[in-house]
Coordinates of C-alpha atoms and ligand atoms in Angstrom, one line a residue:
Chain A
I1 CA -82.9 67.3 -180.3
I2 CA -80.0 69.3 -182.0
L3 CA -80.8 71.4 -185.0
M4 CA -78.1 73.7 -186.3
E5 CA -78.5 75.8 -189.4
N6 CA -75.7 77.7 -191.2
I7 CA -73.5 77.8 -188.0
A8 CA -70.2 79.7 -188.3
K9 CA -67.5 80.4 -185.7
I10 CA -65.0 83.0 -186.8
Y11 CA -61.9 84.1 -185.0
G12 CA -59.9 87.2 -186.0
S13 CA -60.8 89.3 -189.0
G14 CA -59.4 90.3 -192.3
N15 CA -56.1 88.6 -193.0
T16 CA -56.0 86.7 -189.8
E17 CA -59.6 85.4 -190.0
V18 CA -59.9 81.7 -189.0
R19 CA -63.3 80.1 -189.8
A20 CA -63.2 77.4 -187.1
L21 CA -66.7 76.4 -188.3
D22 CA -68.2 77.4 -191.6
Q23 CA -71.7 76.7 -193.0
V24 CA -72.4 73.9 -190.5
N25 CA -75.8 72.3 -190.8
L26 CA -76.4 69.5 -188.3
S27 CA -79.4 67.7 -187.1
V28 CA -79.3 65.0 -184.4
E29 CA -82.4 63.0 -183.4
T30 CA -83.1 62.0 -179.8
G31 CA -81.4 58.8 -178.8
E32 CA -78.8 58.8 -181.6
Y33 CA -75.2 57.7 -180.9
C34 CA -73.1 59.9 -183.1
A35 CA -69.3 60.2 -183.6
I36 CA -67.7 63.4 -184.8
M37 CA -64.4 62.8 -186.5
G38 CA -61.9 64.8 -188.5
P39 CA -58.2 65.9 -188.6
S40 CA -56.5 67.9 -185.9
G41 CA -57.7 71.5 -186.0
S42 CA -60.8 70.7 -188.1
G43 CA -63.3 72.3 -185.6
K44 CA -64.5 69.3 -183.5
S45 CA -64.0 70.9 -180.1
T46 CA -65.4 74.2 -181.3
L47 CA -68.5 72.4 -182.5
M48 CA -68.8 70.5 -179.2
N49 CA -68.6 73.8 -177.2
I50 CA -71.4 75.3 -179.3
I51 CA -73.6 72.2 -179.0
G52 CA -73.0 72.3 -175.2
C53 CA -73.9 76.0 -174.9
L54 CA -70.5 76.9 -173.6
D55 CA -69.8 79.1 -176.6
S56 CA -72.0 81.0 -179.0
P57 CA -71.7 80.9 -182.8
S58 CA -70.7 83.9 -184.8
Q59 CA -73.6 83.2 -187.3
G60 CA -76.5 80.8 -187.7
S61 CA -79.2 79.3 -185.5
Y62 CA -79.2 76.5 -182.9
L63 CA -82.3 74.8 -181.6
L64 CA -81.6 72.6 -178.6
D65 CA -84.7 70.4 -177.8
R66 CA -86.7 73.0 -179.8
V67 CA -85.5 75.9 -177.7
D68 CA -83.6 78.6 -179.6
V69 CA -80.5 78.8 -177.4
S70 CA -78.9 81.6 -179.4
S71 CA -81.5 84.0 -177.9
L72 CA -80.7 82.9 -174.3
H73 CA -78.1 84.3 -172.0
D74 CA -76.4 83.6 -168.7
D75 CA -78.8 82.2 -166.0
R76 CA -81.4 80.8 -168.5
L77 CA -78.7 79.3 -170.7
A78 CA -76.8 77.9 -167.7
D79 CA -80.0 76.3 -166.4
I80 CA -80.7 74.6 -169.7
R81 CA -77.1 73.5 -169.9
N82 CA -77.0 72.0 -166.4
K83 CA -80.3 70.1 -166.9
K84 CA -79.9 68.8 -170.4
I85 CA -76.2 68.4 -171.1
G86 CA -73.4 66.3 -169.6
F87 CA -70.0 67.3 -170.8
V88 CA -66.7 65.4 -170.9
F89 CA -64.0 67.8 -172.1
Q90 CA -60.7 67.0 -174.0
Q91 CA -58.8 68.4 -171.0
F92 CA -61.0 67.1 -168.1
H93 CA -61.5 70.6 -166.4
L94 CA -61.9 69.2 -162.9
L95 CA -61.7 71.6 -159.9
P96 CA -58.1 71.1 -158.8
Q97 CA -58.9 71.8 -155.1
S98 CA -61.8 69.4 -154.9
S99 CA -61.9 65.6 -154.4
A100 CA -63.2 63.2 -157.1
L101 CA -66.4 63.0 -155.0
D102 CA -66.9 66.7 -154.8
N103 CA -66.2 67.2 -158.4
T104 CA -68.8 64.6 -159.3
I105 CA -71.4 66.2 -156.9
L106 CA -71.1 69.6 -158.4
P107 CA -73.7 69.4 -161.2
M108 CA -76.3 68.1 -158.6
I109 CA -75.8 71.2 -156.4
Y110 CA -76.9 73.4 -159.3
A111 CA -79.8 71.1 -159.9
G112 CA -81.1 71.3 -156.3
V113 CA -80.6 67.6 -155.3
S114 CA -80.5 67.0 -151.6
P115 CA -77.1 66.6 -149.9
A116 CA -77.7 62.9 -148.9
E117 CA -78.9 61.9 -152.3
R118 CA -76.2 63.6 -154.2
R119 CA -73.5 62.0 -152.1
D120 CA -75.0 58.6 -152.9
R121 CA -75.4 59.2 -156.6
A122 CA -71.8 60.6 -156.9
E123 CA -70.4 57.6 -155.2
E124 CA -72.4 55.3 -157.4
A125 CA -71.2 57.0 -160.5
L126 CA -67.5 56.8 -159.4
V127 CA -67.9 53.1 -158.6
R128 CA -69.3 52.6 -162.1
V129 CA -66.2 54.2 -163.7
G130 CA -63.9 52.1 -161.5
L131 CA -62.8 54.7 -158.9
A132 CA -64.3 53.3 -155.7
D133 CA -61.0 53.6 -153.9
R134 CA -60.2 57.1 -155.1
L135 CA -63.2 59.1 -153.9
Q136 CA -61.2 61.5 -151.8
N137 CA -58.3 62.0 -154.2
K138 CA -57.8 65.4 -155.7
P139 CA -57.0 65.7 -159.5
N140 CA -53.3 66.0 -158.9
Q141 CA -53.4 62.7 -157.0
L142 CA -54.9 60.9 -159.9
S143 CA -53.5 59.6 -163.1
G144 CA -54.6 61.1 -166.5
G145 CA -57.0 58.3 -167.1
Q146 CA -58.4 58.5 -163.6
Q147 CA -59.1 62.2 -164.0
Q148 CA -61.0 61.5 -167.2
R149 CA -63.1 58.9 -165.5
V150 CA -64.0 61.4 -162.8
A151 CA -65.1 63.8 -165.6
I152 CA -67.3 61.0 -167.1
A153 CA -68.9 60.3 -163.7
R154 CA -69.6 64.0 -163.3
A155 CA -71.1 64.2 -166.8
I156 CA -73.6 61.4 -166.2
V157 CA -74.7 62.1 -162.7
N158 CA -77.6 64.5 -163.5
K159 CA -78.9 62.0 -166.1
P160 CA -78.7 64.6 -168.9
A161 CA -80.6 64.3 -172.2
I162 CA -77.4 64.7 -174.2
L163 CA -74.0 63.4 -173.3
L164 CA -71.2 65.3 -175.2
A165 CA -67.8 63.7 -174.9
D166 CA -64.6 65.1 -176.5
E167 CA -62.0 62.2 -176.8
P168 CA -63.3 60.5 -173.6
T169 CA -61.1 57.5 -174.1
G170 CA -58.0 59.3 -175.4
A171 CA -56.0 58.8 -172.3
L172 CA -57.3 55.4 -171.4
D173 CA -55.8 52.0 -171.9
S174 CA -57.8 49.4 -174.0
R175 CA -59.4 47.7 -171.0
T176 CA -60.7 51.0 -169.4
T177 CA -61.7 52.2 -172.9
A178 CA -63.9 49.1 -173.3
E179 CA -65.5 49.6 -169.9
I180 CA -66.2 53.3 -170.6
L181 CA -67.6 52.5 -174.1
A182 CA -69.8 49.8 -172.5
L183 CA -71.1 52.4 -170.1
F184 CA -71.9 55.0 -172.9
D185 CA -73.6 52.2 -174.7
E186 CA -75.9 51.4 -171.7
L187 CA -76.7 55.0 -171.3
N188 CA -77.6 55.3 -175.0
Q189 CA -79.7 52.1 -174.8
A190 CA -81.6 53.8 -171.9
G191 CA -82.4 56.8 -174.2
M192 CA -79.5 59.2 -173.8
T193 CA -78.4 61.0 -177.0
V194 CA -74.6 60.6 -177.2
V195 CA -72.3 62.8 -179.3
M196 CA -68.7 61.8 -179.1
V197 CA -65.6 63.3 -180.7
T198 CA -63.0 60.6 -181.4
H199 CA -60.1 60.0 -183.8
E200 CA -60.0 56.3 -182.9
T201 CA -61.7 53.9 -185.4
E202 CA -62.2 51.4 -182.6
V203 CA -64.4 53.9 -180.7
A204 CA -66.2 55.1 -183.8
K205 CA -67.2 51.5 -184.6
Q206 CA -69.3 51.5 -181.4
T207 CA -71.5 54.4 -182.7
Q208 CA -74.4 54.4 -185.2
R209 CA -73.4 57.4 -187.3
I210 CA -70.3 59.4 -188.1
V211 CA -70.1 63.1 -188.9
W212 CA -66.9 64.0 -190.6
L213 CA -65.4 67.5 -190.3
K214 CA -62.7 69.1 -192.4
D215 CA -61.5 72.7 -192.2
G216 CA -64.5 73.8 -190.2
K217 CA -67.0 72.3 -192.7
I218 CA -69.1 69.1 -192.6
L219 CA -67.7 66.9 -195.2
H220 CA -70.0 63.9 -194.5
S221 CA -73.1 64.1 -192.3
H222 CA -74.2 60.5 -192.2
L223 CA -71.4 58.0 -192.6
T224 CA -72.0 54.5 -191.2
P225 CA -69.1 53.1 -189.1
E226 CA -68.4 50.3 -191.6
E227 CA -66.4 52.4 -193.9
Chain B
I1 CA -28.1 56.5 -170.1
I2 CA -30.8 55.7 -167.6
L3 CA -30.0 53.4 -164.6
M4 CA -32.6 53.0 -161.9
E5 CA -32.3 50.6 -159.1
N6 CA -35.0 49.7 -156.6
I7 CA -36.9 52.8 -157.2
A8 CA -40.1 53.4 -155.2
K9 CA -42.6 56.3 -155.1
I10 CA -45.0 56.2 -152.2
Y11 CA -47.9 58.4 -151.5
G12 CA -49.7 58.5 -148.1
S13 CA -48.9 56.2 -145.3
G14 CA -50.3 53.3 -143.3
N15 CA -53.8 52.5 -144.5
T16 CA -53.8 55.0 -147.3
E17 CA -50.4 54.2 -148.7
V18 CA -50.3 54.1 -152.5
R19 CA -47.1 52.6 -154.0
A20 CA -47.3 54.4 -157.4
L21 CA -43.9 52.7 -158.1
D22 CA -42.5 49.7 -156.3
Q23 CA -39.1 47.9 -156.7
V24 CA -38.5 49.4 -160.2
N25 CA -35.2 48.4 -161.8
L26 CA -34.8 50.0 -165.3
S27 CA -31.8 50.4 -167.5
V28 CA -32.0 52.2 -170.9
E29 CA -29.0 52.4 -173.3
T30 CA -28.2 55.5 -175.3
G31 CA -30.0 55.6 -178.6
E32 CA -32.8 53.2 -177.6
Y33 CA -36.4 53.8 -178.7
C34 CA -38.5 52.5 -175.8
A35 CA -42.2 52.4 -175.1
I36 CA -43.7 52.3 -171.6
M37 CA -47.1 50.7 -171.5
G38 CA -49.6 49.5 -168.9
P39 CA -53.1 50.0 -167.6
S40 CA -54.5 53.3 -166.4
G41 CA -53.1 54.1 -163.0
S42 CA -50.1 51.7 -163.3
G43 CA -47.5 54.3 -162.7
K44 CA -46.4 55.4 -166.2
S45 CA -46.6 59.2 -165.7
T46 CA -45.0 58.8 -162.2
L47 CA -42.1 56.9 -163.7
M48 CA -41.7 59.5 -166.5
N49 CA -41.6 62.4 -164.0
I50 CA -38.8 60.7 -162.1
I51 CA -36.8 59.9 -165.2
G52 CA -37.2 63.5 -166.3
C53 CA -36.0 64.8 -162.9
L54 CA -39.3 66.6 -162.2
D55 CA -40.0 64.4 -159.2
S56 CA -37.8 62.5 -156.8
P57 CA -38.2 58.9 -155.8
S58 CA -39.1 57.9 -152.2
Q59 CA -36.5 55.1 -152.3
G60 CA -33.8 53.8 -154.7
S61 CA -31.1 55.3 -156.9
Y62 CA -31.2 57.0 -160.3
L63 CA -28.1 57.5 -162.5
L64 CA -28.8 59.8 -165.5
D65 CA -25.9 59.7 -167.9
R66 CA -23.8 58.4 -165.0
V67 CA -24.7 61.3 -162.7
D68 CA -26.4 60.4 -159.5
V69 CA -29.4 62.8 -159.7
S70 CA -30.9 61.8 -156.4
S71 CA -28.1 63.7 -154.7
L72 CA -28.7 66.9 -156.8
H73 CA -31.1 69.7 -156.0
D74 CA -32.6 72.8 -157.5
D75 CA -30.2 74.7 -159.8
R76 CA -27.9 71.9 -160.5
L77 CA -30.8 69.5 -161.2
A78 CA -32.6 72.1 -163.3
D79 CA -29.5 72.6 -165.3
I80 CA -29.1 68.9 -166.1
R81 CA -32.8 68.6 -166.8
N82 CA -32.7 71.6 -169.2
K83 CA -29.7 70.3 -171.1
K84 CA -30.3 66.6 -171.3
I85 CA -34.1 66.1 -171.3
G86 CA -36.9 67.2 -173.6
F87 CA -40.4 66.5 -172.1
V88 CA -43.8 66.1 -173.7
F89 CA -46.4 65.9 -171.0
Q90 CA -49.7 64.1 -171.0
Q91 CA -51.4 67.5 -170.4
F92 CA -49.2 69.8 -172.5
H93 CA -48.3 72.3 -169.8
L94 CA -47.8 75.3 -172.1
L95 CA -47.6 78.8 -170.7
P96 CA -51.2 80.0 -171.3
Q97 CA -50.2 83.7 -171.8
S98 CA -47.5 83.0 -174.4
S99 CA -47.7 82.3 -178.1
A100 CA -46.7 79.0 -179.7
L101 CA -43.4 80.7 -180.7
D102 CA -42.6 82.0 -177.2
N103 CA -43.5 78.6 -175.6
T104 CA -41.1 76.9 -178.0
I105 CA -38.3 79.4 -177.3
L106 CA -38.4 79.0 -173.5
P107 CA -35.9 76.1 -173.1
M108 CA -33.4 77.9 -175.2
I109 CA -33.5 81.0 -172.9
Y110 CA -32.3 78.8 -170.0
A111 CA -29.7 77.3 -172.2
G112 CA -28.3 80.7 -173.2
V113 CA -28.9 80.6 -176.9
S114 CA -28.8 84.1 -178.6
P115 CA -32.2 85.8 -179.3
A116 CA -31.8 85.6 -183.1
E117 CA -30.8 82.0 -183.2
R118 CA -33.6 80.9 -180.8
R119 CA -36.3 82.6 -182.9
D120 CA -35.1 80.8 -186.0
R121 CA -34.8 77.4 -184.3
A122 CA -38.3 77.8 -182.6
E123 CA -39.8 78.7 -186.0
E124 CA -38.1 75.7 -187.6
A125 CA -39.4 73.3 -185.0
L126 CA -42.9 74.6 -185.3
V127 CA -42.8 74.3 -189.1
R128 CA -41.6 70.7 -188.6
V129 CA -44.7 69.9 -186.5
G130 CA -47.0 71.5 -189.0
L131 CA -47.8 74.8 -187.2
A132 CA -46.2 77.3 -189.6
D133 CA -49.4 79.4 -189.6
R134 CA -50.0 79.3 -185.9
L135 CA -46.8 80.8 -184.5
Q136 CA -48.5 83.7 -182.7
N137 CA -51.5 81.8 -181.4
K138 CA -51.8 81.3 -177.6
P139 CA -52.7 77.9 -176.3
N140 CA -56.5 78.8 -175.9
Q141 CA -56.4 79.7 -179.6
L142 CA -55.2 76.2 -180.6
S143 CA -56.9 72.9 -180.8
G144 CA -55.9 70.1 -178.4
G145 CA -53.7 68.5 -181.1
Q146 CA -52.1 71.8 -182.0
Q147 CA -51.2 72.4 -178.4
Q148 CA -49.6 69.0 -178.2
R149 CA -47.6 69.7 -181.3
V150 CA -46.3 73.0 -179.7
A151 CA -45.2 70.9 -176.7
I152 CA -43.3 68.5 -179.1
A153 CA -41.6 71.4 -180.8
R154 CA -40.6 72.8 -177.4
A155 CA -39.2 69.4 -176.3
I156 CA -36.9 69.0 -179.3
V157 CA -35.6 72.5 -179.8
N158 CA -32.6 72.1 -177.4
K159 CA -31.6 68.9 -179.0
P160 CA -31.7 66.9 -175.8
A161 CA -30.0 63.6 -175.1
I162 CA -33.3 62.0 -174.0
L163 CA -36.8 62.7 -175.3
L164 CA -39.5 61.7 -172.8
A165 CA -43.1 61.7 -174.2
D166 CA -46.2 60.9 -172.3
E167 CA -49.0 60.0 -174.8
P168 CA -47.6 62.4 -177.4
T169 CA -50.1 61.3 -180.0
G170 CA -53.1 60.7 -177.7
A171 CA -55.0 63.7 -179.0
L172 CA -53.9 63.5 -182.6
D173 CA -55.7 62.1 -185.7
S174 CA -54.0 59.3 -187.6
R175 CA -52.3 61.6 -190.2
T176 CA -50.7 63.9 -187.6
T177 CA -49.8 60.9 -185.5
A178 CA -47.9 59.4 -188.5
E179 CA -46.1 62.7 -189.1
I180 CA -45.2 63.0 -185.4
L181 CA -44.0 59.4 -185.2
A182 CA -41.9 59.9 -188.3
L183 CA -40.3 62.9 -186.6
F184 CA -39.5 60.9 -183.4
D185 CA -38.1 58.2 -185.6
E186 CA -35.8 60.6 -187.4
L187 CA -34.6 62.0 -184.0
N188 CA -33.9 58.5 -182.8
Q189 CA -32.0 57.6 -186.0
A190 CA -29.9 60.8 -185.3
G191 CA -28.9 59.4 -181.9
M192 CA -31.6 60.7 -179.5
T193 CA -32.8 58.2 -176.8
V194 CA -36.6 58.2 -176.9
V195 CA -38.8 57.0 -174.1
M196 CA -42.5 57.2 -174.8
V197 CA -45.6 56.3 -172.8
T198 CA -48.4 55.0 -175.0
H199 CA -51.4 52.8 -174.8
E200 CA -51.8 52.6 -178.6
T201 CA -50.4 49.4 -180.2
E202 CA -49.9 51.3 -183.5
V203 CA -47.5 53.7 -181.7
A204 CA -45.7 50.9 -179.8
K205 CA -45.0 49.0 -183.0
Q206 CA -42.8 51.9 -184.1
T207 CA -40.4 51.4 -181.1
Q208 CA -37.8 48.7 -180.5
R209 CA -38.6 47.7 -176.9
I210 CA -41.6 47.8 -174.6
V211 CA -41.5 48.1 -170.8
W212 CA -44.8 46.9 -169.3
L213 CA -46.0 48.4 -166.0
K214 CA -48.7 47.0 -163.7
D215 CA -49.6 48.3 -160.2
G216 CA -46.4 50.3 -160.0
K217 CA -44.1 47.3 -160.8
I218 CA -42.3 46.4 -164.0
L219 CA -44.0 43.3 -165.3
H220 CA -41.9 42.9 -168.5
S221 CA -38.7 44.9 -169.1
H222 CA -37.8 43.9 -172.6
L223 CA -40.8 43.0 -174.8
T224 CA -40.4 43.3 -178.5
P225 CA -43.3 45.1 -180.3
E226 CA -44.2 42.0 -182.3
E227 CA -46.3 40.5 -179.4
Ligands
LIG301 N1 -50.0 62.9 -155.4 C1 -50.6 61.7 -155.3 N2 -51.2 61.3 -154.2 C2 -51.8 60.0 -154.1 N3 -51.8 59.2 -155.1 C3 -51.2 59.5 -156.3 C4 -50.6 60.8 -156.4 N4 -50.1 60.9 -157.7 C5 -50.4 59.7 -158.3 N5 -51.1 58.9 -157.4 C6 -51.6 57.5 -157.7 O1 -50.5 56.8 -158.3 C7 -51.0 55.9 -159.3 C8 -50.1 56.0 -160.6 O2 -50.4 57.2 -161.2 P1 -49.8 57.6 -162.7 O3 -50.3 59.0 -163.0 O4 -48.4 57.4 -162.7 O5 -50.6 56.5 -163.6 P2 -50.5 56.3 -165.2 O6 -50.0 54.9 -165.5 O7 -49.8 57.5 -165.9 O8 -52.1 56.3 -165.6 P3 -52.9 56.9 -166.9 O9 -52.6 55.9 -168.0 O10 -54.3 56.9 -166.4 O11 -52.3 58.3 -167.2 C9 -52.4 56.2 -159.5 O12 -53.2 55.1 -158.8 C10 -52.7 57.5 -158.8 O13 -54.0 57.5 -158.1
LIG302 N1 -59.7 81.5 -179.7 C1 -59.2 81.2 -180.9 N2 -58.6 82.1 -181.7 C2 -58.1 81.8 -182.9 N3 -58.2 80.6 -183.5 C3 -58.8 79.6 -182.7 C4 -59.3 79.9 -181.4 N4 -59.9 78.7 -181.0 C5 -59.7 77.8 -181.9 N5 -59.0 78.3 -183.0 C6 -58.7 77.6 -184.2 O1 -59.9 76.9 -184.7 C7 -59.5 75.7 -185.3 C8 -60.4 74.5 -184.8 O2 -60.0 74.3 -183.4 P1 -60.7 73.0 -182.6 O3 -60.1 73.1 -181.3 O4 -62.2 73.0 -182.8 O5 -60.1 71.8 -183.5 P2 -60.2 70.2 -183.2 O6 -60.9 69.6 -184.3 O7 -60.8 70.0 -181.8 O8 -58.7 69.7 -183.2 P3 -57.9 68.6 -182.2 O9 -58.3 67.2 -182.8 O10 -56.5 68.9 -182.4 O11 -58.4 68.7 -180.8 C9 -58.0 75.5 -185.1 O12 -57.3 75.7 -186.3 C10 -57.7 76.5 -184.0 O13 -56.3 77.0 -184.2
LIG303 MG1 -60.2 69.2 -180.0
LIG304 MG1 -50.5 59.0 -167.1

């Protein structure tokens, strides 16, 4: 469902050139549960932004579900992104003026879901992540971990084909982490492809495959969680 | 150096009242290295904001280095905060339009340090956190972990009496985490009081004392890291 060939992302030029990604070849099958790991600054978030069609590569080709997304722009790209991808960012990116419920509803507005149905589905997703009593709170009325849980509810509410999560449990205590990982596991069992950036071995153990990045390059493409 | 008595922080009222902190009594001696732990939503960041004079309690008294800060306002409070406290937030809070260097220099401008000296000290702090080659980068040109390291450099550059850190290693891989914890340890050995929110047992093991929060209350005030 993800096929990247010779992907590069370059910032700056000449002396100040930074190859955030370099010669990246990555293929992910439908239904895989894949962790992306690597040191701070190794390119994990950059890779996630390109997979999620939020950023375009400087070089290389990217086929998402057999569609060449490097040839798409704006509306068409946004449409594919909204339908196929659910995104949990490293810094949440919730709308600060909107409640947890309205933030979770947002992807369904783009997708044309009816007002009654989207309210129900948003509430259901927020209950699943443990925020039943925080539906009306705005982000600055929520703890760090609660904001991340709203982001997760928002990411799953359109039932995307791929769930991309950048450190989804980074700000969560062990109990909430276990609940969230159980949720990701259920979604994966139900057929969703999950790609998750993490630096925690506990989280990586829950996946089937680890991709290891270092200095913008893929060091290992198919590690198993055991080692 | 920190003496809190019967501190409460209340949001909303009547049916929607949330006691983010309730009947909190906390005393921290100069030079302690103390972890604050507890489930997501238990009040850790709220407590940190009050300790750091960024928020005032709804009830109770708070003596910071024997000064009753609940009776101070604006300039006087900002002055105490700038001189005594270094803050690492859960969401970095760097100035988005300023480079790593300028973000790190900021506390020294308030403190009246000369331009030449503050440039040197900022550079030195950034080198210590491993960002020697990122001095001119703005936050959106830095990875999540790199932004957190700028925040740490900024927090220590005025040599504060208390270092408050909310999940400082949350976004960092294990190697950078070890480097940052070694840095906090050195600072504590040199006399700095360190209060750190963490949900990672690896990090808590490095401290001398654990305070455990649950539903806005202090459940345990003096746990040792061994259990
Ligand atoms: N402005 C506000 N209005 C209403 N409720 C608030 C507000 N700010 C915080 N809260 C509530 O106070 C409680 C404690 O929040 P706090 O951010 O201190 O938790 P935390 O322990 O830091 O959690 P985490 O580990 O998820 O970061 C939460 O239940 C939150 O919803
Ligand atoms: N806009 C930009 N301009 C210049 N350099 C950039 C820009 N964005 C990212 N970088 C650099 O690209 C590299 C990779 O960044 P990225 O955010 O992908 O790392 P990461 O693996 O997610 O790290 P972390 O674990 O700390 O979040 C970093 O060295 C960063 O400084
Ligand atoms: Mg990142
Ligand atoms: Mg918090």
